[in-house]
Amino acid sequence: MRDAVEKNGIPELCNMIVAEQIEKAIVEKCATIMAVDNVFVTKIKVIKAPSYSVEELKKLHQGRAVQKASAVARPEEEAAPAEAAE
């Protein structure tokens, strides 16, 4: 895990966590000692803050628009009981 964290940047590390690559690596490394199932990354503790400039952070978030929630139309089967309850 330490190698993956040290070699990759924050965006790549986030993609690895979402893709469950770190969990799979933990299961493989522990297989020689004991069978391990259901490995999840639930918390990440920052021991040493990375040195990032403001420009680098702006580049990471550049071009991303804020997505606002929009109304979703319900199917007629779900809409009918909700109207009857009112």
Short mmCIF file of N, CA and C in Angstrom, two decimals:
data_model
loop_
_atom_site.label_atom_id
_atom_site.label_comp_id
_atom_site.label_asym_id
_atom_site.label_seq_id
_atom_site.Cartn_x
_atom_site.Cartn_y
_atom_site.Cartn_z
N MET A 1 0.82 -1.19 0.00
CA MET A 1 0.00 0.00 0.00
C MET A 1 0.86 1.25 0.00
N ARG A 2 1.91 1.21 0.77
CA ARG A 2 2.77 2.39 0.87
C ARG A 2 3.37 2.75 -0.49
N ASP A 3 3.78 1.73 -1.25
CA ASP A 3 4.35 1.98 -2.58
C ASP A 3 3.32 2.65 -3.49
N ALA A 4 2.09 2.16 -3.45
CA ALA A 4 1.04 2.73 -4.30
C ALA A 4 0.77 4.18 -3.94
N VAL A 5 0.80 4.48 -2.66
CA VAL A 5 0.53 5.85 -2.21
C VAL A 5 1.68 6.77 -2.58
N GLU A 6 2.91 6.30 -2.42
CA GLU A 6 4.06 7.15 -2.68
C GLU A 6 4.28 7.40 -4.17
N LYS A 7 3.97 6.42 -5.01
CA LYS A 7 4.24 6.54 -6.44
C LYS A 7 3.16 7.31 -7.19
N ASN A 8 1.94 7.30 -6.70
CA ASN A 8 0.82 7.91 -7.43
C ASN A 8 0.40 9.22 -6.78
N GLY A 9 -0.23 10.06 -7.59
CA GLY A 9 -0.77 11.31 -7.10
C GLY A 9 -2.15 11.09 -6.51
N ILE A 10 -2.74 12.16 -6.04
CA ILE A 10 -4.06 12.08 -5.41
C ILE A 10 -5.13 11.58 -6.37
N PRO A 11 -5.22 12.08 -7.61
CA PRO A 11 -6.28 11.57 -8.50
C PRO A 11 -6.13 10.08 -8.80
N GLU A 12 -4.89 9.62 -9.02
CA GLU A 12 -4.68 8.20 -9.30
C GLU A 12 -5.00 7.35 -8.07
N LEU A 13 -4.65 7.85 -6.89
CA LEU A 13 -4.93 7.13 -5.66
C LEU A 13 -6.44 7.00 -5.43
N CYS A 14 -7.18 8.07 -5.70
CA CYS A 14 -8.64 8.01 -5.57
C CYS A 14 -9.23 7.01 -6.54
N ASN A 15 -8.72 6.98 -7.76
CA ASN A 15 -9.20 6.00 -8.74
C ASN A 15 -8.89 4.58 -8.30
N MET A 16 -7.73 4.36 -7.68
CA MET A 16 -7.38 3.03 -7.18
C MET A 16 -8.30 2.60 -6.06
N ILE A 17 -8.67 3.52 -5.19
CA ILE A 17 -9.56 3.20 -4.08
C ILE A 17 -10.95 2.86 -4.60
N VAL A 18 -11.43 3.64 -5.55
CA VAL A 18 -12.76 3.38 -6.12
C VAL A 18 -12.78 2.05 -6.87
N ALA A 19 -11.69 1.74 -7.58
CA ALA A 19 -11.61 0.50 -8.35
C ALA A 19 -11.27 -0.71 -7.48
N GLU A 20 -11.11 -0.52 -6.18
CA GLU A 20 -10.83 -1.58 -5.21
C GLU A 20 -9.52 -2.31 -5.50
N GLN A 21 -8.55 -1.63 -6.08
CA GLN A 21 -7.25 -2.25 -6.36
C GLN A 21 -6.46 -2.45 -5.08
N ILE A 22 -6.56 -1.52 -4.15
CA ILE A 22 -5.81 -1.63 -2.89
C ILE A 22 -6.36 -2.79 -2.06
N GLU A 23 -7.68 -2.94 -2.01
CA GLU A 23 -8.27 -4.04 -1.26
C GLU A 23 -7.84 -5.39 -1.82
N LYS A 24 -7.81 -5.50 -3.15
CA LYS A 24 -7.39 -6.75 -3.78
C LYS A 24 -5.92 -7.04 -3.48
N ALA A 25 -5.09 -6.02 -3.45
CA ALA A 25 -3.67 -6.21 -3.14
C ALA A 25 -3.50 -6.69 -1.70
N ILE A 26 -4.30 -6.18 -0.78
CA ILE A 26 -4.23 -6.61 0.62
C ILE A 26 -4.61 -8.07 0.73
N VAL A 27 -5.66 -8.48 0.04
CA VAL A 27 -6.10 -9.88 0.07
C VAL A 27 -5.01 -10.79 -0.48
N GLU A 28 -4.37 -10.39 -1.57
CA GLU A 28 -3.30 -11.20 -2.17
C GLU A 28 -2.10 -11.32 -1.24
N LYS A 29 -1.69 -10.23 -0.62
CA LYS A 29 -0.53 -10.26 0.28
C LYS A 29 -0.79 -11.09 1.53
N CYS A 30 -2.02 -11.06 2.03
CA CYS A 30 -2.36 -11.79 3.25
C CYS A 30 -2.68 -13.26 2.98
N ALA A 31 -2.84 -13.65 1.74
CA ALA A 31 -3.22 -15.02 1.40
C ALA A 31 -2.18 -16.04 1.87
N THR A 32 -0.91 -15.67 1.90
CA THR A 32 0.12 -16.60 2.34
C THR A 32 0.06 -16.85 3.84
N ILE A 33 -0.46 -15.91 4.59
CA ILE A 33 -0.55 -16.04 6.05
C ILE A 33 -1.89 -16.63 6.46
N MET A 34 -2.97 -16.02 5.96
CA MET A 34 -4.31 -16.44 6.34
C MET A 34 -5.29 -15.93 5.29
N ALA A 35 -6.32 -16.70 5.03
CA ALA A 35 -7.33 -16.28 4.06
C ALA A 35 -8.13 -15.10 4.63
N VAL A 36 -8.21 -14.04 3.85
CA VAL A 36 -8.91 -12.82 4.28
C VAL A 36 -9.98 -12.50 3.25
N ASP A 37 -11.17 -12.21 3.71
CA ASP A 37 -12.27 -11.81 2.83
C ASP A 37 -12.83 -10.48 3.33
N ASN A 38 -13.62 -9.86 2.47
CA ASN A 38 -14.33 -8.62 2.82
C ASN A 38 -13.39 -7.54 3.35
N VAL A 39 -12.41 -7.17 2.54
CA VAL A 39 -11.49 -6.10 2.90
C VAL A 39 -12.02 -4.81 2.29
N PHE A 40 -12.16 -3.77 3.12
CA PHE A 40 -12.68 -2.49 2.66
C PHE A 40 -11.81 -1.36 3.18
N VAL A 41 -11.58 -0.35 2.37
CA VAL A 41 -10.91 0.87 2.82
C VAL A 41 -12.02 1.81 3.26
N THR A 42 -12.07 2.10 4.56
CA THR A 42 -13.13 2.96 5.08
C THR A 42 -12.62 4.31 5.53
N LYS A 43 -11.33 4.39 5.86
CA LYS A 43 -10.80 5.65 6.36
C LYS A 43 -9.36 5.79 5.90
N ILE A 44 -8.98 6.97 5.50
CA ILE A 44 -7.62 7.25 5.09
C ILE A 44 -7.08 8.36 5.98
N LYS A 45 -5.99 8.08 6.63
CA LYS A 45 -5.40 9.06 7.53
C LYS A 45 -4.18 9.68 6.85
N VAL A 46 -4.14 10.98 6.81
CA VAL A 46 -3.02 11.70 6.21
C VAL A 46 -1.99 11.95 7.30
N ILE A 47 -0.84 11.29 7.18
CA ILE A 47 0.22 11.46 8.17
C ILE A 47 1.05 12.69 7.85
N LYS A 48 1.38 12.85 6.59
CA LYS A 48 2.16 14.00 6.15
C LYS A 48 1.42 14.62 4.97
N ALA A 49 1.04 15.86 5.11
CA ALA A 49 0.28 16.53 4.06
C ALA A 49 1.16 16.71 2.82
N PRO A 50 0.62 16.39 1.64
CA PRO A 50 1.40 16.57 0.42
C PRO A 50 1.58 18.05 0.12
N SER A 51 2.69 18.36 -0.53
CA SER A 51 2.93 19.75 -0.90
C SER A 51 2.28 20.02 -2.25
N TYR A 52 1.19 20.76 -2.22
CA TYR A 52 0.44 21.11 -3.42
C TYR A 52 0.34 22.62 -3.51
N SER A 53 0.54 23.12 -4.68
CA SER A 53 0.36 24.55 -4.88
C SER A 53 -1.09 24.79 -5.31
N VAL A 54 -1.51 26.01 -5.21
CA VAL A 54 -2.88 26.37 -5.58
C VAL A 54 -3.11 26.12 -7.07
N GLU A 55 -2.10 26.35 -7.88
CA GLU A 55 -2.23 26.14 -9.33
C GLU A 55 -2.49 24.68 -9.66
N GLU A 56 -1.81 23.76 -8.96
CA GLU A 56 -2.02 22.34 -9.20
C GLU A 56 -3.44 21.92 -8.82
N LEU A 57 -3.95 22.45 -7.72
CA LEU A 57 -5.31 22.13 -7.32
C LEU A 57 -6.32 22.67 -8.33
N LYS A 58 -6.07 23.85 -8.86
CA LYS A 58 -6.96 24.41 -9.87
C LYS A 58 -6.96 23.56 -11.13
N LYS A 59 -5.80 23.01 -11.50
CA LYS A 59 -5.72 22.14 -12.68
C LYS A 59 -6.51 20.86 -12.47
N LEU A 60 -6.51 20.33 -11.25
CA LEU A 60 -7.26 19.12 -10.96
C LEU A 60 -8.76 19.33 -11.14
N HIS A 61 -9.24 20.49 -10.72
CA HIS A 61 -10.67 20.76 -10.73
C HIS A 61 -11.12 21.58 -11.93
N GLN A 62 -10.21 21.89 -12.82
CA GLN A 62 -10.55 22.71 -13.98
C GLN A 62 -11.45 21.92 -14.93
N GLY A 63 -12.48 22.57 -15.42
CA GLY A 63 -13.38 21.95 -16.38
C GLY A 63 -14.48 21.12 -15.76
N ARG A 64 -14.51 21.02 -14.46
CA ARG A 64 -15.57 20.26 -13.79
C ARG A 64 -16.67 21.23 -13.39
N ALA A 65 -17.83 20.98 -13.87
CA ALA A 65 -18.97 21.82 -13.52
C ALA A 65 -19.67 21.21 -12.31
N VAL A 66 -20.23 22.06 -11.49
CA VAL A 66 -20.98 21.59 -10.34
C VAL A 66 -22.31 21.04 -10.83
N GLN A 67 -22.59 19.81 -10.45
CA GLN A 67 -23.84 19.19 -10.88
C GLN A 67 -24.91 19.48 -9.84
N LYS A 68 -25.97 20.10 -10.29
CA LYS A 68 -27.07 20.40 -9.39
C LYS A 68 -28.13 19.32 -9.55
N ALA A 69 -28.82 19.05 -8.48
CA ALA A 69 -29.87 18.03 -8.50
C ALA A 69 -31.03 18.52 -9.35
N SER A 70 -31.57 17.62 -10.12
CA SER A 70 -32.73 17.95 -10.94
C SER A 70 -33.87 17.01 -10.57
N ALA A 71 -35.07 17.47 -10.84
CA ALA A 71 -36.25 16.66 -10.53
C ALA A 71 -36.30 15.44 -11.43
N VAL A 72 -36.66 14.32 -10.83
CA VAL A 72 -36.74 13.06 -11.57
C VAL A 72 -38.21 12.68 -11.65
N ALA A 73 -38.65 12.37 -12.84
CA ALA A 73 -40.05 11.97 -13.03
C ALA A 73 -40.25 10.55 -12.52
N ARG A 74 -41.28 10.37 -11.71
CA ARG A 74 -41.58 9.04 -11.18
C ARG A 74 -42.46 8.28 -12.16
N PRO A 75 -42.32 6.96 -12.19
CA PRO A 75 -43.25 6.16 -12.99
C PRO A 75 -44.65 6.27 -12.41
N GLU A 76 -45.65 6.02 -13.22
CA GLU A 76 -47.04 6.20 -12.78
C GLU A 76 -47.40 5.29 -11.61
N GLU A 77 -46.82 4.08 -11.55
CA GLU A 77 -47.15 3.16 -10.45
C GLU A 77 -46.71 3.73 -9.11
N GLU A 78 -45.56 4.41 -9.08
CA GLU A 78 -45.05 4.97 -7.83
C GLU A 78 -45.74 6.29 -7.49
N ALA A 79 -46.14 7.05 -8.49
CA ALA A 79 -46.75 8.36 -8.26
C ALA A 79 -48.16 8.23 -7.70
N ALA A 80 -48.91 7.22 -8.09
CA ALA A 80 -50.30 7.06 -7.66
C ALA A 80 -50.42 6.86 -6.15
N PRO A 81 -49.67 5.96 -5.50
CA PRO A 81 -49.80 5.81 -4.04
C PRO A 81 -49.38 7.06 -3.28
N ALA A 82 -48.42 7.79 -3.78
CA ALA A 82 -47.98 9.01 -3.10
C ALA A 82 -49.07 10.07 -3.13
N GLU A 83 -49.79 10.17 -4.23
CA GLU A 83 -50.88 11.14 -4.33
C GLU A 83 -52.06 10.72 -3.47
N ALA A 84 -52.31 9.43 -3.35
CA ALA A 84 -53.43 8.94 -2.56
C ALA A 84 -53.21 9.18 -1.07
N ALA A 85 -51.97 9.18 -0.63
CA ALA A 85 -51.64 9.37 0.78
C ALA A 85 -51.88 10.81 1.21
N GLU A 86 -51.83 11.74 0.29
CA GLU A 86 -52.00 13.16 0.65
C GLU A 86 -53.41 13.47 0.85
#
